[in-house]
Coordinates of C-alpha atoms in Angstrom, one line a residue:
X1 CA 29.0 -3.1 -144.2
X2 CA 27.8 -3.9 -141.0
X3 CA 24.0 -5.7 -140.8
X4 CA 21.1 -6.8 -138.4
X5 CA 17.9 -8.6 -138.1
X6 CA 14.6 -7.4 -136.6
X7 CA 12.3 -10.2 -135.8
X8 CA 8.4 -9.5 -135.6
X9 CA 7.3 -11.9 -133.5
X10 CA 3.0 -11.9 -134.2
X11 CA -0.2 -14.0 -133.4
X12 CA -0.2 -15.8 -136.6
X13 CA 3.7 -15.7 -137.9
X14 CA 6.8 -14.4 -137.4
X15 CA 8.6 -11.6 -140.1
X16 CA 12.6 -11.3 -140.2
X17 CA 14.6 -8.4 -142.2
X18 CA 18.0 -8.0 -142.5
X19 CA 19.5 -4.8 -142.9
X20 CA 22.3 -3.3 -144.3
X21 CA 23.4 -0.3 -141.9
X22 CA 21.5 2.0 -144.4
X23 CA 18.6 0.9 -143.4
X24 CA 17.9 -1.2 -146.9
X25 CA 16.6 -4.5 -147.6
X26 CA 18.5 -7.4 -147.7
X27 CA 16.5 -10.0 -147.5
X28 CA 13.6 -11.1 -145.8
X29 CA 11.5 -14.7 -144.7
X30 CA 8.1 -15.6 -142.9
X31 CA 7.3 -18.6 -141.3
X32 CA 3.6 -19.9 -140.3
X33 CA 2.1 -20.7 -137.4
X34 CA -1.1 -21.7 -135.6
X35 CA -3.6 -20.1 -133.0
X36 CA -4.8 -23.3 -130.9
X37 CA -8.3 -23.2 -129.2
X38 CA -9.7 -26.7 -127.2
X39 CA -13.2 -24.4 -126.3
X40 CA -14.8 -21.8 -127.5
X41 CA -13.7 -18.9 -126.0
X42 CA -9.6 -20.3 -126.0
X43 CA -7.2 -19.4 -127.7
X44 CA -3.3 -20.6 -127.1
X45 CA -0.2 -21.0 -128.6
X46 CA 2.7 -22.3 -128.3
X47 CA 5.8 -20.7 -128.3
X48 CA 8.1 -23.0 -129.0
X49 CA 6.5 -22.3 -133.0
X50 CA 7.6 -18.2 -132.1
X51 CA 11.2 -20.1 -130.7
X52 CA 11.4 -22.4 -134.5
X53 CA 10.1 -19.6 -136.5
X54 CA 12.7 -17.7 -135.6
X55 CA 15.7 -19.9 -135.6
X56 CA 13.5 -20.8 -139.5
X57 CA 13.6 -17.2 -140.6
X58 CA 16.8 -15.2 -139.7
X59 CA 18.4 -19.0 -140.8
X60 CA 16.6 -18.1 -143.9
X61 CA 17.9 -14.5 -143.9
X62 CA 21.0 -14.7 -142.6
X63 CA 22.0 -17.4 -145.1
X64 CA 23.2 -14.2 -147.8
X65 CA 25.9 -12.4 -146.0
X66 CA 28.8 -14.0 -143.6
X67 CA 27.3 -14.3 -140.3
X68 CA 30.1 -12.6 -137.9
X69 CA 29.0 -9.2 -140.9
X70 CA 25.6 -9.6 -138.3
X71 CA 26.0 -7.8 -135.4
X72 CA 22.7 -7.8 -134.1
X73 CA 19.4 -9.0 -133.9
X74 CA 16.4 -7.6 -132.2
X75 CA 12.4 -9.0 -131.8
X76 CA 9.4 -7.1 -132.1
X77 CA 6.0 -8.7 -130.1
X78 CA 2.4 -9.9 -129.8
X79 CA 1.6 -8.0 -126.5
X80 CA -1.2 -9.5 -123.7
X81 CA 0.1 -13.2 -123.9
X82 CA 1.4 -15.2 -121.1
X83 CA 3.6 -17.9 -121.8
X84 CA 3.9 -19.6 -117.5
X85 CA 7.9 -20.6 -117.4
X86 CA 9.5 -23.5 -114.7
X87 CA 12.2 -22.2 -112.9
X88 CA 15.0 -24.0 -116.0
X89 CA 11.7 -22.2 -118.3
X90 CA 10.7 -24.5 -119.9
X91 CA 6.6 -23.8 -120.3
X92 CA 4.2 -25.5 -118.4
X93 CA 1.8 -25.3 -120.2
X94 CA 0.6 -23.1 -123.9
X95 CA 1.2 -19.5 -124.0
X96 CA -2.6 -17.8 -123.7
X97 CA -3.1 -15.6 -125.8
X98 CA -4.8 -12.4 -126.1
X99 CA -7.3 -13.3 -127.9
X100 CA -8.4 -16.0 -126.0
X101 CA -11.2 -14.7 -123.2
X102 CA -11.6 -17.1 -120.8
X103 CA -10.8 -15.1 -117.6
X104 CA -14.2 -12.8 -117.9
X105 CA -15.5 -14.0 -114.5
X106 CA -11.6 -13.8 -113.0
X107 CA -11.1 -10.3 -114.4
X108 CA -15.5 -9.1 -113.0
X109 CA -14.0 -9.9 -109.9
X110 CA -10.8 -8.2 -110.1
X111 CA -12.7 -5.1 -111.2
X112 CA -15.3 -5.0 -108.4
X113 CA -12.7 -5.1 -106.0
X114 CA -10.9 -1.6 -107.6
X115 CA -12.2 1.8 -107.6
X116 CA -13.7 2.5 -111.2
X117 CA -10.7 3.3 -113.4
X118 CA -7.9 1.5 -110.8
X119 CA -6.8 -0.4 -113.1
X120 CA -6.8 2.2 -116.2
X121 CA -5.5 5.0 -114.2
X122 CA -3.1 2.7 -112.8
X123 CA -1.6 0.2 -116.1
X124 CA -3.2 2.4 -119.2
X125 CA -5.6 -0.4 -119.8
X126 CA -8.9 0.0 -118.9
X127 CA -9.0 -4.1 -116.5
X128 CA -9.3 -7.1 -120.3
X129 CA -10.4 -10.7 -119.3
X130 CA -7.7 -12.0 -123.1
X131 CA -4.8 -9.5 -121.1
X132 CA -1.9 -11.1 -118.6
X133 CA -3.7 -10.1 -115.2
X134 CA -6.9 -11.5 -115.9
X135 CA -4.9 -14.9 -116.9
X136 CA -2.9 -15.3 -113.7
X137 CA -6.1 -14.8 -111.5
X138 CA -7.7 -18.0 -113.8
X139 CA -4.6 -20.1 -113.8
X140 CA -4.7 -19.7 -109.9
X141 CA -7.8 -20.8 -109.5
X142 CA -8.3 -23.3 -111.8
X143 CA -4.6 -24.7 -113.1
X144 CA -3.1 -24.3 -109.3
X145 CA -0.5 -26.7 -109.5
X146 CA 0.7 -25.1 -113.5
X147 CA 0.6 -21.4 -110.8
X148 CA 2.1 -22.8 -107.7
X149 CA 4.8 -24.3 -110.7
X150 CA 5.3 -21.3 -112.9
X151 CA 8.9 -19.4 -111.6
X152 CA 7.7 -16.6 -114.0
X153 CA 5.2 -15.7 -115.8
X154 CA 6.5 -13.9 -119.3
X155 CA 4.9 -11.9 -122.4
X156 CA 6.5 -13.8 -126.2
X157 CA 9.4 -10.9 -125.7
X158 CA 11.0 -12.0 -122.5
X159 CA 9.8 -15.7 -123.3
X160 CA 12.0 -15.2 -125.9
X161 CA 15.1 -13.0 -124.4
X162 CA 15.1 -15.7 -121.7
X163 CA 15.8 -18.1 -123.8
X164 CA 18.7 -16.4 -126.5
X165 CA 20.6 -14.8 -123.8
X166 CA 19.5 -17.1 -120.4
X167 CA 17.8 -13.1 -119.5
X168 CA 14.1 -12.9 -119.4
X169 CA 14.2 -9.0 -119.5
X170 CA 11.0 -7.3 -121.1
X171 CA 10.7 -3.4 -121.9
X172 CA 8.4 -0.7 -120.7
X173 CA 5.9 -1.8 -123.9
X174 CA 5.8 -4.6 -123.7
X175 CA 3.7 -4.6 -120.4
X176 CA 2.1 -2.1 -120.9
X177 CA -0.4 -3.9 -122.3
X178 CA -0.6 -6.4 -118.9
X179 CA -2.4 -4.4 -116.5
X180 CA 0.8 -5.5 -114.1
X181 CA 2.7 -2.4 -115.2
X182 CA 2.2 0.7 -113.2
X183 CA 2.8 3.9 -115.7
X184 CA 3.5 6.7 -113.0
X185 CA 6.7 5.2 -111.6
X186 CA 7.8 2.3 -114.8
X187 CA 7.4 -0.2 -112.2
X188 CA 6.0 -3.3 -111.4
X189 CA 2.4 -2.9 -109.6
X190 CA 1.9 -4.8 -106.2
X191 CA -1.2 -2.9 -105.9
X192 CA -3.2 -4.6 -109.0
X193 CA -1.9 -8.0 -107.9
X194 CA -1.4 -8.0 -104.3
X195 CA -3.9 -10.7 -104.2
X196 CA -2.5 -13.4 -106.6
X197 CA 1.1 -13.9 -104.3
X198 CA 2.5 -13.2 -106.6
X199 CA 6.1 -10.8 -106.1
X200 CA 8.6 -8.3 -109.2
X201 CA 10.7 -12.0 -109.2
X202 CA 8.2 -13.5 -110.3
X203 CA 8.4 -11.2 -113.4
X204 CA 10.3 -10.6 -115.8
X205 CA 13.3 -7.5 -115.3
X206 CA 12.4 -4.3 -117.5
X207 CA 14.8 -1.9 -119.5
X208 CA 14.1 -0.1 -122.5
X209 CA 13.9 -0.8 -125.8
X210 CA 17.2 -0.8 -127.5
X211 CA 19.6 -2.1 -124.3
X212 CA 22.1 -4.8 -125.3
X213 CA 21.0 -8.2 -123.3
X214 CA 24.6 -10.0 -124.5
X215 CA 25.3 -12.5 -126.9
X216 CA 23.7 -15.2 -128.5
X217 CA 23.7 -18.3 -126.4
X218 CA 26.2 -21.0 -127.9
X219 CA 23.0 -23.2 -129.2
X220 CA 20.4 -20.7 -130.7
X221 CA 23.6 -18.9 -132.5
X222 CA 24.7 -22.4 -134.0
X223 CA 21.0 -23.3 -135.4
X224 CA 20.3 -19.5 -136.9
X225 CA 23.5 -18.9 -138.8
X226 CA 25.0 -17.2 -136.4
X227 CA 27.8 -16.2 -134.8
X228 CA 28.1 -15.8 -130.9
X229 CA 29.2 -12.5 -131.1
X230 CA 26.0 -11.6 -132.1
X231 CA 24.8 -8.7 -129.9
X232 CA 20.3 -9.5 -128.3
X233 CA 18.8 -5.6 -127.9
X234 CA 15.8 -5.6 -126.1
X235 CA 12.3 -4.8 -128.2
X236 CA 9.4 -4.2 -128.1
X237 CA 5.9 -4.4 -128.4
X238 CA 4.5 -5.3 -131.8
X239 CA 2.7 -1.8 -131.8
X240 CA 5.3 0.4 -130.5
X241 CA 7.5 -1.2 -133.1
X242 CA 5.3 -0.8 -136.0
X243 CA 5.1 3.5 -134.8
X244 CA 8.8 3.3 -134.6
X245 CA 9.1 0.8 -138.3
X246 CA 6.8 4.4 -139.9
X247 CA 8.4 6.9 -138.4
X248 CA 5.6 8.2 -135.8
X249 CA 8.7 9.8 -133.7
X250 CA 7.1 13.0 -133.3
X251 CA 4.0 14.9 -131.4
X252 CA 1.1 15.4 -134.3
X253 CA 2.1 12.2 -136.2
X254 CA -0.4 9.4 -136.0
X255 CA 0.0 5.2 -137.1
X256 CA -2.5 3.3 -138.1
X257 CA -2.2 0.2 -139.3
X258 CA -4.4 -1.5 -141.3
X259 CA -5.1 -5.1 -140.9
X260 CA -7.8 -7.4 -139.6
X261 CA -7.8 -4.5 -137.2
X262 CA -7.5 -1.3 -136.8
X263 CA -4.7 0.0 -134.6
X264 CA -4.3 3.8 -133.9
X265 CA -1.0 5.6 -132.3
X266 CA -0.9 9.0 -131.6
X267 CA 2.3 10.5 -130.3
X268 CA 1.7 12.5 -127.7
X269 CA 4.4 14.3 -125.6
X270 CA 2.7 13.5 -122.4
X271 CA 0.7 10.7 -120.4
X272 CA -2.3 11.2 -121.9
X273 CA -5.8 9.3 -119.9
X274 CA -8.8 10.1 -120.8
X275 CA -12.2 8.2 -118.7
X276 CA -14.0 9.2 -121.3
X277 CA -12.3 6.8 -124.3
X278 CA -9.9 4.7 -122.7
X279 CA -7.0 5.9 -124.6
X280 CA -4.6 3.4 -123.7
X281 CA -1.8 5.5 -122.6
X282 CA 1.9 4.6 -122.5
X283 CA 5.8 5.2 -123.1
X284 CA 7.3 5.0 -126.4
X285 CA 10.2 3.7 -127.8
X286 CA 11.5 6.5 -128.4
X287 CA 12.8 8.8 -124.6
X288 CA 10.5 11.5 -124.1
X289 CA 8.0 10.7 -126.1
X290 CA 3.9 9.0 -125.4
X291 CA 1.7 6.4 -127.4
X292 CA -1.8 7.0 -126.9
X293 CA -3.8 3.8 -127.9
X294 CA -7.0 1.9 -129.7
X295 CA -8.3 0.1 -131.6
X296 CA -10.8 -1.5 -134.5
X297 CA -11.8 -4.9 -133.8
X298 CA -13.6 -5.0 -136.9
X299 CA -11.6 -2.9 -139.0
X300 CA -10.0 -5.0 -142.9
X301 CA -12.3 -7.8 -141.5
X302 CA -15.7 -5.8 -142.7
X303 CA -15.0 -5.5 -146.0
X304 CA -13.6 -9.1 -146.5
X305 CA -16.8 -10.2 -144.9
X306 CA -18.9 -7.9 -147.7
X307 CA -16.1 -8.8 -150.4
X308 CA -16.6 -12.8 -149.6
X309 CA -20.4 -13.3 -147.7
X310 CA -22.8 -10.7 -149.4
X311 CA -21.5 -10.3 -152.6
X312 CA -19.9 -13.1 -154.1
X313 CA -21.8 -16.4 -154.8
X314 CA -20.6 -19.5 -156.3
X315 CA -21.8 -18.0 -159.5
X316 CA -19.9 -14.5 -159.2
X317 CA -16.9 -14.0 -157.2
X318 CA -16.3 -10.1 -156.2
X319 CA -12.7 -9.1 -156.2
X320 CA -10.2 -6.4 -154.4
X321 CA -9.5 -4.7 -158.2
X322 CA -13.1 -4.6 -159.1
X323 CA -15.0 -3.3 -155.8
X324 CA -12.3 -0.3 -155.6
X325 CA -13.4 0.6 -159.5
X326 CA -17.0 -0.2 -158.7
X327 CA -16.5 2.4 -155.5
X328 CA -15.1 4.4 -156.6
X329 CA -18.4 5.2 -159.3
X330 CA -19.8 6.4 -156.5
X331 CA -19.4 9.8 -154.3
X332 CA -19.3 10.9 -151.2
X333 CA -21.4 9.2 -148.8
X334 CA -22.8 6.2 -150.7
X335 CA -25.8 7.8 -152.4
X336 CA -27.1 7.5 -147.9
X337 CA -26.3 4.4 -146.8
X338 CA -23.8 4.1 -143.7
X339 CA -22.8 0.5 -142.2
X340 CA -21.5 -0.3 -139.0
X341 CA -19.1 -2.7 -138.4
X342 CA -19.8 -3.9 -135.0
X343 CA -19.7 -7.5 -135.3
X344 CA -18.7 -7.8 -132.1
X345 CA -19.8 -5.0 -130.3
X346 CA -17.5 -2.5 -130.8
X347 CA -14.6 -0.6 -128.2
X348 CA -13.1 3.1 -127.3
X349 CA -14.6 5.5 -128.3
X350 CA -18.0 4.1 -127.8
X351 CA -16.9 1.1 -125.7
X352 CA -21.0 -0.8 -126.4
X353 CA -20.5 -4.5 -125.8
X354 CA -24.1 -5.0 -127.4
X355 CA -23.9 -3.1 -130.6
X356 CA -24.2 -5.4 -133.2
X357 CA -22.8 -4.4 -137.9
X358 CA -25.4 -3.1 -139.4
X359 CA -26.5 -1.1 -142.5
X360 CA -29.0 1.7 -142.6
X361 CA -30.7 3.7 -145.2
X362 CA -31.0 1.3 -148.0
X363 CA -33.5 1.7 -150.9
X364 CA -34.4 -0.5 -153.8
X365 CA -32.2 2.4 -155.7
X366 CA -28.7 1.0 -154.0
X367 CA -26.6 -1.7 -155.2
X368 CA -23.6 -4.2 -154.1
X369 CA -20.9 -1.3 -154.7
X370 CA -22.8 1.4 -152.4
X371 CA -22.9 -1.3 -149.9
X372 CA -19.0 -1.9 -150.5
X373 CA -18.7 2.5 -150.4
X374 CA -20.7 2.4 -146.7
X375 CA -18.7 -0.4 -145.4
X376 CA -15.5 1.2 -145.8
X377 CA -17.3 4.4 -144.8
X378 CA -18.5 3.1 -142.0
X379 CA -14.3 1.9 -140.8
X380 CA -13.5 4.5 -141.2
X381 CA -15.9 7.3 -139.2
X382 CA -15.2 4.9 -136.5
X383 CA -11.7 5.5 -136.8
X384 CA -12.5 9.7 -136.8
X385 CA -14.3 9.3 -133.7
X386 CA -10.8 7.7 -132.5
X387 CA -9.5 11.0 -133.5
X388 CA -12.0 12.8 -132.3
X389 CA -11.7 11.0 -128.4
X390 CA -7.8 11.9 -129.4
X391 CA -8.7 15.8 -129.2
X392 CA -10.9 16.0 -126.4
X393 CA -7.8 14.7 -124.5
X394 CA -5.4 17.0 -125.7
X395 CA -3.9 15.3 -128.5
X396 CA -3.5 17.2 -132.1
X397 CA -3.0 14.7 -135.6
X398 CA -1.4 16.5 -137.8
X399 CA -0.6 13.4 -139.8
X400 CA -1.3 10.3 -140.9
X401 CA 1.3 7.8 -140.8
X402 CA 0.0 4.9 -142.7
X403 CA 0.8 0.8 -143.3
X404 CA -1.7 -2.1 -144.2
X405 CA -4.1 -3.2 -146.3
X406 CA -5.6 -0.7 -147.3
X407 CA -2.6 1.2 -148.7
X408 CA -3.9 -1.4 -151.7
X409 CA -6.9 0.5 -152.3
X410 CA -6.2 4.2 -153.2
X411 CA -10.3 4.9 -152.3
X412 CA -10.1 4.1 -149.6
X413 CA -6.9 5.9 -148.3
X414 CA -8.3 9.4 -149.8
X415 CA -11.6 8.2 -147.6
X416 CA -9.2 8.4 -144.3
X417 CA -7.5 11.6 -146.1
X418 CA -11.1 13.7 -146.7
X419 CA -13.1 12.4 -143.3
X420 CA -10.2 13.0 -141.5
X421 CA -8.9 16.4 -143.6
X422 CA -5.4 15.2 -143.1
X423 CA -2.7 14.2 -145.0
X424 CA -2.1 10.8 -144.9
X425 CA 1.3 9.5 -146.1
X426 CA 1.4 5.6 -147.3
X427 CA 4.6 3.4 -147.3
X428 CA 5.1 1.0 -149.4
X429 CA 6.3 -1.7 -147.1
X430 CA 4.0 -3.2 -144.9
X431 CA 6.3 -4.6 -142.5
X432 CA 5.9 -1.9 -139.6
X433 CA 6.8 -3.6 -137.4
X434 CA 9.8 -5.9 -138.1
X435 CA 11.6 -2.9 -139.0
X436 CA 10.9 -1.2 -136.0
X437 CA 12.8 -4.5 -134.1
X438 CA 15.7 -3.3 -136.9
X439 CA 15.7 0.2 -135.9
X440 CA 16.2 -1.3 -132.2
X441 CA 19.1 -3.1 -133.5
X442 CA 20.9 -0.4 -135.1
X443 CA 20.5 1.7 -132.1
X444 CA 22.5 -0.8 -130.4
X445 CA 24.2 -2.2 -132.3
X446 CA 25.9 2.0 -132.0
X447 CA 24.9 2.4 -136.1
X448 CA 23.2 5.7 -135.0
X449 CA 23.6 7.8 -132.3
X450 CA 19.1 8.2 -131.6
X451 CA 15.9 6.0 -133.0
X452 CA 15.0 9.4 -134.5
X453 CA 18.3 9.9 -136.8
X454 CA 18.1 5.8 -137.0
X455 CA 14.0 5.8 -138.0
X456 CA 14.4 8.6 -140.7
X457 CA 17.5 6.5 -142.2
X458 CA 15.8 3.2 -142.5
X459 CA 12.0 4.9 -144.0
X460 CA 11.0 3.2 -147.3
X461 CA 8.9 4.8 -150.1
X462 CA 6.1 6.6 -149.5
X463 CA 3.4 9.4 -151.6
X464 CA 1.4 11.4 -150.0
X465 CA -2.5 11.2 -149.8
X466 CA -3.8 15.2 -149.2
X467 CA -7.8 15.7 -148.5
X468 CA -9.8 17.7 -150.3
X469 CA -11.5 20.4 -149.0
X470 CA -14.3 20.1 -151.2
X471 CA -15.7 17.2 -149.5
X472 CA -14.7 18.3 -146.3
X473 CA -18.2 19.2 -145.1
X474 CA -20.4 16.3 -146.8
X475 CA -18.2 13.7 -144.5
X476 CA -19.2 16.8 -142.2
X477 CA -22.2 16.0 -141.9
X478 CA -22.8 12.3 -143.3
X479 CA -20.7 11.7 -140.1
X480 CA -22.8 13.4 -137.9
X481 CA -25.7 10.9 -139.6
X482 CA -23.3 7.9 -139.1
X483 CA -22.9 8.8 -134.8
X484 CA -27.5 9.9 -135.0
X485 CA -27.6 6.3 -136.0
X486 CA -25.2 5.2 -133.8
X487 CA -27.4 6.1 -131.0
X488 CA -30.5 5.3 -132.4
X489 CA -29.1 1.8 -132.8
X490 CA -27.1 1.4 -129.2
X491 CA -30.1 2.1 -127.8
X492 CA -32.6 -0.6 -129.2
X493 CA -29.4 -3.5 -128.5
X494 CA -29.5 -2.5 -125.2
X495 CA -33.0 -2.7 -124.6
X496 CA -32.4 -6.4 -126.7
X497 CA -30.2 -7.1 -124.1
X498 CA -32.4 -6.1 -120.6
X499 CA -35.2 -7.2 -122.7
X500 CA -33.6 -10.6 -122.0
X501 CA -32.4 -10.7 -119.2
X502 CA -35.7 -9.6 -117.6
X503 CA -37.0 -13.2 -119.1
X504 CA -34.2 -15.4 -118.2
X505 CA -35.1 -14.0 -114.5
X506 CA -38.4 -14.2 -114.8

């Protein structure tokens, strides 16, 4: 029996899964770490924390089988985070996280020098102050000594590949989010970073996920409890690994990851751009397939906020079980209550930075569970707006493959099916990104001929939720009300910002 390890290096922790060659999980381990913040808007991480977490979790998993039988490992990793290393591969500073917002001035300056949508149409992503290009420009401006000491600007994936094999290698999916990769040529795009004095040599090598990078370094193998013959397989961006782990590999599949943020990825057979919604296209891990990503940044956290800060106090601690039971007693539309989960503005497809969270339609009749249902429905309406943007870009959604926190809620998952009128497949195991990394490891080891075959073999137990056709019209009308309400709120918040700007200039 052959074994392999899939590793997911996330923002708050690392999860490793040990699989047998049939895709069964033999053991698992997790280790968390902190985000570091020294100023408002700053978010950093120590790359050593990732390395130590990988070492610890793999070692824990490896204790269950003979080490010589573990053939391969592969890593799924967070994207958008910048790791600057010297010529010995040592970080010159802490890594700047994708959650960091210090580079907003640099991002604005970069945009002013290019025509509208230049970065989006070249790299597949709108220029973002939290991604690598703007972060590197910030370092050049504010930390010139660190900038000059930096031999390579890496991502978490390429940094860990370097630590384990001596090769600074990344893949196409992981670099798509950097604003540095040309999405048409799949090479580094010098036109977006030429003024920074960067060269391709200061960036990692790009190779497809599934490429064999070599064997583990002796030190890493010993401390992980693995053989030096263990192969390291190039992994990918965690969202694309999650899509692979959920079996979202065919045109018409939609991955829906429901954590603090809700992330959607529609699978297509060609690159799809839309300069209205700015869905983010990129190459899939699976050859000849592409993804179109979008996210709802305050998806899952909206219900957490309501439960903890609105529905609970020192005398009453609300819980999800009771919330779900009570919400089921209330019909579609929450008796007229609408909720907008725009705690920090809203991105795709409306891109309204001034919008804020709001309830509309409250009367003396309504109680906490009407509001709770409205919160759930509001999050799904936002998701449905993204699906409508996909449709306008010529992307068909036939099946929603769902994992994460919302999968635990019968009422929320049914709501997703009813509002979208698309079947929802719910997976038992939520560790989709680590599972995707395991699939990559299996293909790299030659256990399967391709990713599609491996993804099918690695699938965990699932259940299918079919939409209630009789609720289609109710939700259609309510979605129209929701969009009308959004336009009124947007006008209010935009006017408020304009009024404040005028007063400050007076």
